[in-house]
Coordinates of C-alpha atoms and ligand atoms in Angstrom, one line a residue:
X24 CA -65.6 46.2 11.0
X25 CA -68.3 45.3 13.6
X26 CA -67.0 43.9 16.8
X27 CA -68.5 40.4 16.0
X28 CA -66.6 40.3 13.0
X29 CA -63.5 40.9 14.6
X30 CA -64.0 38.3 16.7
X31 CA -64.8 35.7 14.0
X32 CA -61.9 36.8 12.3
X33 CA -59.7 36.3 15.4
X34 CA -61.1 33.5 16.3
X35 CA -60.4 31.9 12.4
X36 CA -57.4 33.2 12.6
X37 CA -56.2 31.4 15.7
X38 CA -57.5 28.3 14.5
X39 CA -55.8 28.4 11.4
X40 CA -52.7 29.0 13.5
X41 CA -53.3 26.3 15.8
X42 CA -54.8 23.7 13.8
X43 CA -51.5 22.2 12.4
X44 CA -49.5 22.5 15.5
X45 CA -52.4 20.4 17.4
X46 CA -52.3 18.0 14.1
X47 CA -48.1 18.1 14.3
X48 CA -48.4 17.2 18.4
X49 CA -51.7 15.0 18.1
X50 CA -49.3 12.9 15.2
X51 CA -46.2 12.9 17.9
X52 CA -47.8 11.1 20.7
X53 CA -45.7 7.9 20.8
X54 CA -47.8 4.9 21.6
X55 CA -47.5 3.4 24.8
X56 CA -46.8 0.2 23.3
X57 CA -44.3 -0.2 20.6
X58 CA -42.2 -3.0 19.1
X59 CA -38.7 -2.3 18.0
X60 CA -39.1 -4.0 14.9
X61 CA -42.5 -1.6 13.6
X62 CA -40.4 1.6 14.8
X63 CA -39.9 3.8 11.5
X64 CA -39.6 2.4 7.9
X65 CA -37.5 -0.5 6.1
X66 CA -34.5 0.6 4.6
X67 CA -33.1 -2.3 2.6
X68 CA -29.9 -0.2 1.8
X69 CA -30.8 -1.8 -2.0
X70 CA -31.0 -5.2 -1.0
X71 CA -33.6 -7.3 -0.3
X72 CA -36.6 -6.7 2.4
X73 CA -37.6 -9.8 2.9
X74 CA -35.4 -13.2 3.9
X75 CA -34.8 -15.3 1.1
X76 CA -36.0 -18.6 0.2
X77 CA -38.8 -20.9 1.5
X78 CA -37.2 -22.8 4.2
X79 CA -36.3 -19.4 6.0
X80 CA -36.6 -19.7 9.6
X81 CA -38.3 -17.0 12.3
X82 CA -36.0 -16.5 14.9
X83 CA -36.3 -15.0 17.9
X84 CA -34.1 -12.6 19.8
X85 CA -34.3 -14.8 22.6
X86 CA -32.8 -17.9 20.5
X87 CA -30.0 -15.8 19.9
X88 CA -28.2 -16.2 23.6
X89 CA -24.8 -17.3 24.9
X90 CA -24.0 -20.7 26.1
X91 CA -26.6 -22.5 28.6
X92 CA -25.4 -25.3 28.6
X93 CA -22.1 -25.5 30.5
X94 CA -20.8 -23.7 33.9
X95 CA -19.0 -20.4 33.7
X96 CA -15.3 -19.6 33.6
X97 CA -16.3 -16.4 35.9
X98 CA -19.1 -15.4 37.5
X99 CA -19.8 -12.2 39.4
X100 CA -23.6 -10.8 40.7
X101 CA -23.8 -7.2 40.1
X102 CA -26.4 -5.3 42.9
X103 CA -27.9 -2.3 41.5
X104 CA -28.8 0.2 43.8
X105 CA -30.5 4.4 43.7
X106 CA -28.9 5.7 46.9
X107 CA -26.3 8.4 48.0
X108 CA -22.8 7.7 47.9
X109 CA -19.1 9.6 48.3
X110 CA -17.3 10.4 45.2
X111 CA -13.4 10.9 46.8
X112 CA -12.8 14.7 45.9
X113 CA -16.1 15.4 45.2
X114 CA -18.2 14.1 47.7
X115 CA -22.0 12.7 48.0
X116 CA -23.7 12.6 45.3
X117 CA -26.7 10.6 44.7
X118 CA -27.0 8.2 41.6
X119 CA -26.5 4.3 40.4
X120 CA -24.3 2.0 42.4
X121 CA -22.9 -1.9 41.6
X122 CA -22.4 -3.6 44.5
X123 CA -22.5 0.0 46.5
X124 CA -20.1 1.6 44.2
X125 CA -19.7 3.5 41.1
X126 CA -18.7 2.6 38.9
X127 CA -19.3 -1.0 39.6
X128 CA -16.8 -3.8 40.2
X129 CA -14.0 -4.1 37.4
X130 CA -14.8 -7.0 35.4
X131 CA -11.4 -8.7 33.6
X132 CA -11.9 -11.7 32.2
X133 CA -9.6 -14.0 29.7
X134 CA -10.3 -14.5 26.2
X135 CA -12.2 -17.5 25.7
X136 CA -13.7 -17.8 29.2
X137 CA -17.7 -18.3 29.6
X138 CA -18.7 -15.2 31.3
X139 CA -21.6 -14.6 34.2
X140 CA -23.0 -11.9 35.2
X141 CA -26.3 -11.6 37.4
X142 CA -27.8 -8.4 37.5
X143 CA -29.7 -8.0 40.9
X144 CA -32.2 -4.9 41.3
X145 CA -32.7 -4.1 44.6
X146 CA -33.9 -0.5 44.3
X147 CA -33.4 0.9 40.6
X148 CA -37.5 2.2 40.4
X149 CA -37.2 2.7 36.8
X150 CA -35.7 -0.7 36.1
X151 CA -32.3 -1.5 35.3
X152 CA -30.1 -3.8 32.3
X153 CA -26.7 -4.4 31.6
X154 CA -25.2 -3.6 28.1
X155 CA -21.8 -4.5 27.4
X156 CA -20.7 -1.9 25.4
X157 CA -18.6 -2.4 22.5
X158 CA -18.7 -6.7 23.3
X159 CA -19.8 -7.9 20.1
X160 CA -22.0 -10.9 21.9
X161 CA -25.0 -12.7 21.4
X162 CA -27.9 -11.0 20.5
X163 CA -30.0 -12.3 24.0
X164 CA -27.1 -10.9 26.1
X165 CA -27.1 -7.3 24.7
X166 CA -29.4 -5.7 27.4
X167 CA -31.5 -3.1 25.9
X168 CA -34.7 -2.7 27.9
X169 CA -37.5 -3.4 25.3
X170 CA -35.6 -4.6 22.4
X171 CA -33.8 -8.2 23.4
X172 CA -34.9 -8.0 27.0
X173 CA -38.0 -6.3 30.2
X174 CA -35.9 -4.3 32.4
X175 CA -35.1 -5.7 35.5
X176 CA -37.6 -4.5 38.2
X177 CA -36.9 -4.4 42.0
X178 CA -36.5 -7.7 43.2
X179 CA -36.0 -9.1 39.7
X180 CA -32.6 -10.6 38.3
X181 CA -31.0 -11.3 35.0
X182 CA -28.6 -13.3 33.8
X183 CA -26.2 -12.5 31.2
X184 CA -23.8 -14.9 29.5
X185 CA -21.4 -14.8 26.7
X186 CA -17.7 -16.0 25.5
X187 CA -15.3 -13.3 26.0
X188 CA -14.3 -13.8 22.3
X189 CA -12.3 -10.5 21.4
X190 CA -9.1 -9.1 24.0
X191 CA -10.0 -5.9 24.3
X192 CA -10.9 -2.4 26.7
X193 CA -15.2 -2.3 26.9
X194 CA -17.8 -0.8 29.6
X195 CA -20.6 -1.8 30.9
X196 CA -23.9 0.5 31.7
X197 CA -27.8 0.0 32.1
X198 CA -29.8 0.6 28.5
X199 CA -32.8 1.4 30.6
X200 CA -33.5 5.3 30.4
X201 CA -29.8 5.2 29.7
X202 CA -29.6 8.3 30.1
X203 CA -30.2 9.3 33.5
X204 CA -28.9 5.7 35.0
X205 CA -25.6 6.0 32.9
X206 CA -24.9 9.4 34.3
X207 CA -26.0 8.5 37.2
X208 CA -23.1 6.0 37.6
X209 CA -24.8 2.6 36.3
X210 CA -21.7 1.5 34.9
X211 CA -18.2 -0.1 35.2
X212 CA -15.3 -1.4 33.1
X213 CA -14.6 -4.9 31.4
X214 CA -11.2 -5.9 30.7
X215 CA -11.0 -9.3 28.5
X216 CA -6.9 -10.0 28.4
X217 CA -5.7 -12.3 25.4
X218 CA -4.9 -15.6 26.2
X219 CA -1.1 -14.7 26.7
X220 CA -0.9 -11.8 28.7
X221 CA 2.3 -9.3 28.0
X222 CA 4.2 -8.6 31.2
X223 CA 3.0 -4.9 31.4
X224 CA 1.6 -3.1 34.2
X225 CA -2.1 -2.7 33.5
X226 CA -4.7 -0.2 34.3
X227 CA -8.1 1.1 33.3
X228 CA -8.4 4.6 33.7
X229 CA -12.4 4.7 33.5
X230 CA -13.8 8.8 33.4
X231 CA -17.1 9.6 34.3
X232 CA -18.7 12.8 35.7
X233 CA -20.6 13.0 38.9
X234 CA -22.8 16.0 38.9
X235 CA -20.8 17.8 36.5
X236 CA -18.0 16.8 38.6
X237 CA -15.0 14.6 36.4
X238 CA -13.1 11.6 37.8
X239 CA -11.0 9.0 36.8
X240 CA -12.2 5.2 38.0
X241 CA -14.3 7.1 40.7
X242 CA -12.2 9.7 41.8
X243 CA -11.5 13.2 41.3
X244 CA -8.0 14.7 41.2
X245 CA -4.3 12.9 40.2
X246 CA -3.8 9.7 41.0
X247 CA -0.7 7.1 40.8
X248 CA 0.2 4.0 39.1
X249 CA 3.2 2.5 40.6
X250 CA 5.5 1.2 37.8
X251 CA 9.3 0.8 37.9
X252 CA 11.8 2.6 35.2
X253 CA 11.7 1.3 32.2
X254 CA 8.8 -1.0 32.9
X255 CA 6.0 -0.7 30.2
X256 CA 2.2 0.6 30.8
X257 CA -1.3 0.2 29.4
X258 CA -4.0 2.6 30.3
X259 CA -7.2 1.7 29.3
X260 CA -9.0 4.8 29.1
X261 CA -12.1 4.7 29.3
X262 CA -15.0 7.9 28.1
X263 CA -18.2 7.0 30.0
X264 CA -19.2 10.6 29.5
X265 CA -21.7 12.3 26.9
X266 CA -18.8 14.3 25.3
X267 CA -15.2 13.1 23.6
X268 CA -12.1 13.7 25.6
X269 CA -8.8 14.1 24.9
X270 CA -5.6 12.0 26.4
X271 CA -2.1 12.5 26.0
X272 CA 0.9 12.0 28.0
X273 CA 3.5 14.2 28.8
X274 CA 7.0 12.8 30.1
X275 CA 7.3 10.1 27.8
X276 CA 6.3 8.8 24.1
X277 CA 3.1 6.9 24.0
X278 CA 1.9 4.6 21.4
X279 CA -1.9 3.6 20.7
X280 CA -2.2 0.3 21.2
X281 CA -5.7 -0.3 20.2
X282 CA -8.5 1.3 20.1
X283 CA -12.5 0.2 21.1
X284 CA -10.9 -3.5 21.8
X285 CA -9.4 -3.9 18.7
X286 CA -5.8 -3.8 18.2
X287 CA -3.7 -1.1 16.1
X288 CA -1.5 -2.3 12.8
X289 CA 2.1 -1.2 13.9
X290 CA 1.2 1.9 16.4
X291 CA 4.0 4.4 15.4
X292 CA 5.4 6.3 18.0
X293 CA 3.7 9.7 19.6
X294 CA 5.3 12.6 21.5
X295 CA 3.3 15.9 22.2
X296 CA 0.3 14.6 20.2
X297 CA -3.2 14.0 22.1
X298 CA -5.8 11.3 21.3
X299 CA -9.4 11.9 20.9
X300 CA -11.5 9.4 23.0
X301 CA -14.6 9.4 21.9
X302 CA -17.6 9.8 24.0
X303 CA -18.2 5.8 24.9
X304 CA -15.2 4.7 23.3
X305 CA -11.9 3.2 24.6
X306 CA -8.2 4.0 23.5
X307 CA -5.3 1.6 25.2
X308 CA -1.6 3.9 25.5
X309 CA 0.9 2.1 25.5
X310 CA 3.8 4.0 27.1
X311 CA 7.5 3.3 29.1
X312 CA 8.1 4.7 32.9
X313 CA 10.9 6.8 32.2
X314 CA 14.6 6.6 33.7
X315 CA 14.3 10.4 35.4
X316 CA 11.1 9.9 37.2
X317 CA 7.3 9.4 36.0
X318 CA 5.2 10.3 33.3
X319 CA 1.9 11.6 33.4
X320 CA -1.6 10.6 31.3
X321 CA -3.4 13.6 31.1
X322 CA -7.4 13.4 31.0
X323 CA -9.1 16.2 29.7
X324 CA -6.8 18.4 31.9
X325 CA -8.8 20.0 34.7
X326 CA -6.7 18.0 37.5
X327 CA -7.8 14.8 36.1
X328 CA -4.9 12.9 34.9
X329 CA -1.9 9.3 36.2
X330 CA 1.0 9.4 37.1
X331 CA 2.9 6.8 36.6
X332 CA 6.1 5.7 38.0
X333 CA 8.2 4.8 40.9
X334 CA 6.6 5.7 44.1
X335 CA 7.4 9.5 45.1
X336 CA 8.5 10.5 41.7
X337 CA 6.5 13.7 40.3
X338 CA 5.6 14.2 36.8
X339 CA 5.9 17.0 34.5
X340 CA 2.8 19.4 34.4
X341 CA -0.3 18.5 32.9
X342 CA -0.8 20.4 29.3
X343 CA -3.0 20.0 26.6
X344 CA 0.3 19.6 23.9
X345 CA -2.6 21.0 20.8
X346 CA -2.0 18.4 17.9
X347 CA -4.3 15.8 17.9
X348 CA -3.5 12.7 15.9
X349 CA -5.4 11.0 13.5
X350 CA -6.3 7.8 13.1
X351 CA -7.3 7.5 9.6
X352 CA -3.4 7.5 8.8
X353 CA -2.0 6.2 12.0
X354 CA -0.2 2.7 11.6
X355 CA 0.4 0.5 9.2
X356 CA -2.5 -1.4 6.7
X357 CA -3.3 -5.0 7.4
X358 CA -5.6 -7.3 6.2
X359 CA -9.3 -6.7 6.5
X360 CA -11.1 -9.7 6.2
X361 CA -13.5 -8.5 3.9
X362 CA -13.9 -6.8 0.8
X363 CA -15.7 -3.4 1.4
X364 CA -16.0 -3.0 -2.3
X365 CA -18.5 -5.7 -3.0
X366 CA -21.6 -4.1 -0.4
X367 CA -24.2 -5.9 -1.1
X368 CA -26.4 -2.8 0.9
X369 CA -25.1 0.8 1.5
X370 CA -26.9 2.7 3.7
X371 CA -26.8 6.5 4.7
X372 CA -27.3 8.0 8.3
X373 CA -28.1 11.9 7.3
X374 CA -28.4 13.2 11.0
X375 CA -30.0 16.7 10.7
X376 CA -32.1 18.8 13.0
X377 CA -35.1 20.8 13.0
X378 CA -38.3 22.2 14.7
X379 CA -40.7 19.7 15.8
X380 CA -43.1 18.0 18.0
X381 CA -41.4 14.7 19.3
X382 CA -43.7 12.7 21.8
X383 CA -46.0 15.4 22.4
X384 CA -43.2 18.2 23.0
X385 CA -42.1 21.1 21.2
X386 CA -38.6 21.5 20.4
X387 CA -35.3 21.1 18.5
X388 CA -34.9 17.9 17.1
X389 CA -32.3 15.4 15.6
X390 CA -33.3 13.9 12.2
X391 CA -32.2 10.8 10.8
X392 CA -32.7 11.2 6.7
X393 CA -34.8 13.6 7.3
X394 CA -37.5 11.5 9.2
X395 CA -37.9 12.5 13.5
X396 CA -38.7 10.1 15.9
X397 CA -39.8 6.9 16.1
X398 CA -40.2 7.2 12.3
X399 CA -36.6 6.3 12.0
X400 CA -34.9 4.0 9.2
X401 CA -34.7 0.4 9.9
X402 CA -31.6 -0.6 8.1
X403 CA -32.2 -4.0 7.2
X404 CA -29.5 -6.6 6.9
X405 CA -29.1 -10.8 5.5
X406 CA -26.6 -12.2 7.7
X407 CA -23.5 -12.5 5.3
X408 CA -23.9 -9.0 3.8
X409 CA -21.3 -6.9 3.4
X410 CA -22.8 -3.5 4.5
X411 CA -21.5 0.2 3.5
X412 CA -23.2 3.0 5.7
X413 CA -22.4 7.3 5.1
X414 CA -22.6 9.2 8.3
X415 CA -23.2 12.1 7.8
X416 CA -23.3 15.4 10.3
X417 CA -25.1 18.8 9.4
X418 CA -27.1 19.4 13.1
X419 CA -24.4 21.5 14.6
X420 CA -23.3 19.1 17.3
X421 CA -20.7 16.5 17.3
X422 CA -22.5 13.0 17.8
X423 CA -20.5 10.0 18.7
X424 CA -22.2 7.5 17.0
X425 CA -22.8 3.3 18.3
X426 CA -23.8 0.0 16.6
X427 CA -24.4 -2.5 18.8
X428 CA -23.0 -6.3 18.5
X429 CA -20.6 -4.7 15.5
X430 CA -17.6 -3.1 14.6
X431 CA -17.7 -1.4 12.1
X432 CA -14.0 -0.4 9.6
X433 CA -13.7 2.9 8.9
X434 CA -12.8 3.9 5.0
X435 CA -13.1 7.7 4.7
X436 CA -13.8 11.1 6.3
X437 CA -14.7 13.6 4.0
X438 CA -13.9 11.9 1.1
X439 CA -10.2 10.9 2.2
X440 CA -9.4 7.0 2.4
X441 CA -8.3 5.7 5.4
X442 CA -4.5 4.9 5.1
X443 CA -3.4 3.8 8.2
X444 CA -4.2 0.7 10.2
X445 CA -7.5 -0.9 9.9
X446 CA -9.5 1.1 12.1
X447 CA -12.2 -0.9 13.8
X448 CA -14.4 1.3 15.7
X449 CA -17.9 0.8 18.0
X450 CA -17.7 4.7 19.2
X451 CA -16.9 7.3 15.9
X452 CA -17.1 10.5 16.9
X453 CA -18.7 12.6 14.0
X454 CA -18.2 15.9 14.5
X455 CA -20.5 18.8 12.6
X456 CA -19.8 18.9 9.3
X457 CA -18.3 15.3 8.7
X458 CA -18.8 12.6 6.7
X459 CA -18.0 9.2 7.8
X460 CA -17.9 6.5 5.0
X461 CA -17.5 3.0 6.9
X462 CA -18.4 -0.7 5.9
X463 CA -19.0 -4.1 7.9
X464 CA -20.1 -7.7 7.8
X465 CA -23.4 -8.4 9.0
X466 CA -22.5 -11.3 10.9
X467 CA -24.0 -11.2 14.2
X468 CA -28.0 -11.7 13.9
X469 CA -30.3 -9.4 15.7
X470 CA -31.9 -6.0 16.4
X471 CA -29.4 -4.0 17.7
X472 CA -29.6 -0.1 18.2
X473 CA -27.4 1.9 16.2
X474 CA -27.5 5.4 18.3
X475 CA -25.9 8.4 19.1
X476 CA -23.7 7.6 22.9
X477 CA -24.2 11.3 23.9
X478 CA -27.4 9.3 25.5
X479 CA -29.7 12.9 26.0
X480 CA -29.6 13.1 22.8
X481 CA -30.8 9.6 22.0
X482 CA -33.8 10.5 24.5
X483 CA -34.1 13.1 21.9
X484 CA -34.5 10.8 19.3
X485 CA -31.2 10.3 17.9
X486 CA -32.1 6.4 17.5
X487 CA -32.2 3.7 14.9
X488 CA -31.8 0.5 14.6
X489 CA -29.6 -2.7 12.6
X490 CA -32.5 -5.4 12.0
X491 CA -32.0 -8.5 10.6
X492 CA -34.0 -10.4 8.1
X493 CA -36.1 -13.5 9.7
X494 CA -35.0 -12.4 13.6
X495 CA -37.8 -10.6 15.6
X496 CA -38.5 -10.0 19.1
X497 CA -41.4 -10.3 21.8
X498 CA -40.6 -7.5 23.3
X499 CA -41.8 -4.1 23.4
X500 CA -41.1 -0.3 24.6
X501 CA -43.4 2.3 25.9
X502 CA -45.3 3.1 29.2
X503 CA -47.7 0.0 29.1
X504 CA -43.9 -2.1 29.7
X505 CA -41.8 0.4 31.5
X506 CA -39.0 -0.6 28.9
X507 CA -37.5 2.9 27.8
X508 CA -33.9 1.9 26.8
X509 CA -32.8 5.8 26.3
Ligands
C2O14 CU1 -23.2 2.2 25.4 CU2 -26.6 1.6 23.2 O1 -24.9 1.9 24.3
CU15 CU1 -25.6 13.1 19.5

């Protein structure tokens, strides 16, 4: 073969080679402009596309806010701040602060109270927002940069308001490029307490890591709840973190008294058995200081954990007792409130992973139904539909999976029913290999996001969304808007 034919040949080669790849990376440029509501394809879930009837109305996000028109119950301004500050037992670190800490003020509220929060950005130069995790709230109010709201540049401010409508454990965090600003400490709890509080001692126990570093409502190491014998606790633990962790107590029974604000059927009673706190979600234990000194929460282990009892009192150690329990058969049934049998859509939400260019960059990643990023499924909903979804896990990672402004019930894992209390969930953690069946009324109108909380791998891509017939929004993600919610 001549020299010259060689070349042609290597030269056709490396174009036959290249070609597709430059196609496949060409095609995964996102634009930098990009409404929430053209992102991917409509999935009707077998219902219909389109609102029905003539006299349907457009609505906007922005129509879709809390009350206006009367003065708060509470109000508290939130300052969001990129600077350096101490982490007790860890030390400086720099990140997100509220009001010069992280996380941020604890917000607890009464059920039924109009609620106020102004977000100031002083120096967040991406942008900031406030979502309320887990609140199931006005569309408006929801905070996700690009989708129901600009982020809030330095020297901007927002105002959120809602009714603190459901007594409950929840978080709050930024939902503009989540996930370097929720990491980086953007965050803080919300307590709303029912209407008649119980006379226990309460306390959040909110974890979060700081470079890789874990603490417990912004510290590392044990820490102590003084409580009298006899006198009964809630922790409200709180996972902030990318990952689930486990709790348990030691010293004591516990009881799970409710779990991602919604209250347990009948909690039966748990003794060397841990719960599983899924990454984002939020798990109240109920527990008694005992007569012969204190009891301790443990964390995760790692020096992380409560103790709680009279002052100078030690705990046992802190141990990881192994069983975990599960909450598909833990408590007692109760009425639903629906009927999940009569779905009037049933979606599924496959979450794979594979080989690809995303935005212009080779790599691994996650599928939802076998579609990559932003060509995700829009799971379209009629306010009033009873909705069935499939979760299903085959990427080789545990996700812990969030829809925003719902809870949803769960029926089955792998096929099992749920026999147990009703268990209302924001936060599911869906571990490889699982299969989730779980239903809910579309009562809330919106867009909301319907993501994985391990927030890198939303930046991945793990991201779809809940849309509503007849509801759309004016705003839009990308570069051209510095709105990147993940
Ligand atoms: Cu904790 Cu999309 O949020
Ligand atoms: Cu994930």
């Amino acid at each position: 073969m001549s020299g010259r034919r060689r070349t042609v040949i290597a030269v056709a080669a490396a174009v036959i080679l290249v070609a597709p790849l430059a196609f496949l990376w060409q095609r995964s440029l996102l634009p930098s402009s990009m409404s929430a509501m053209d992102m991917g394809y409509v999935d009707a879930g077998g219902g219909a596309a389109m609102p029905a009837g003539h006299h349907h109305q457009e609505r906007s996000v922005s129509d879709l806010a809390g009350p206006r028109n009367r003065p708060p119950d509470f109000r508290i301004e939130l300052v969001a701040r990129k600077e350096r500050f101490d982490v007790p037992g860890v030390g400086q670190v720099d990140g997100f602060t509220l009001n010069h800490r992280s996380p941020g003020p604890e917000i607890r509220v009464r059920e039924g109270q109009l609620v106020q929060v102004t977000l100031v950005n002083e120096s967040v130069p991406d942008g900031a927002t406030l979502h309320w995790h887990g609140v199931d709230l006005p569309n408006a109010e929801d905070g996700v940069a690009g989708v129901t709201q600009d982020a809030v540049r330095v020297g901007q401010r927002f105002e959120y308001r809602f009714v603190a409508e459901h007594p409950g454990t929840y978080w709050y965090h930024s939902h503009q490029v989540s996930h370097e600003q929720v990491k980086g400490g953007l965050l803080g709890p919300l307590v709303i307490l029912p209407r008649t509080a119980g006379a226990e001692t309460d306390t959040v126990a909110l974890l979060h890591s700081y470079d890789k570093h874990r603490t417990v409502s912004g510290r590392n190491g044990e820490q102590h709840v003084t409580a009298p014998a006899g006198r009964t606790v809630r922790v409200r633990v709180i996972n902030t973190d990318a990952g689930p962790v486990r709790a348990w107590v030691s010293g004591a029974s516990y009881r799970i008294q409710s779990v991602d604000g919604r209250d347990v059927h009948e909690p039966g009673e748990l003794r060397d058995t841990a719960t599983l706190v899924t990454a984002g979600g939020r798990v109240d234990l109920l527990l008694t200081v005992p007569s012969n000194g204190a009891a301790r929460v443990g964390l995760g282990g790692g020096g992380v954990s409560l103790v709680v009892g009279p002052e100078g009192t030690t705990a046992p150690a802190d141990a990881d007792p192994g069983p975990t329990v599960d909450l598909l058969g833990y408590g007692t049934p109760a009425p639903l409130g629906f009927d999940p049998a009569r779905a009037s859509r049933s979606f599924r939400y496959d979450i794979g992973r594979r080989p690809a260019f995303v935005a212009g960059k080779p790599g691994l990643f996650w599928t939802i139904n076998g579609h990559l990023f932003p060509d995700m499924p829009m799971f379209t909903v009629t306010e009033g539909d009873v909705v069935r979804m499939t979760i299903k896990n085959h990427s080789g990672q545990v996700h812990p999976m969030h829809l925003h402004g719902h809870h949803v019930l769960v029926l089955s894992r792998n096929g099992t029913a749920a026999t147990g209390s009703p268990w209302w969930t924001d936060s599911l953690n869906v571990a490889d290999g699982e299969s989730y069946e779980v239903a809910f009324v579309a009562d809330n109108p919106g867009i909301w996001m319907d993501h994985c909380h391990n927030l890198p791998h939303a930046a991945q891509g793990l991201v779809a969304h809940l849309m509503y017939t007849g509801v759309s929004t004016p705003y839009r993600v990308g570069e051209d808007h510095d709105n990147e919610p993940e």
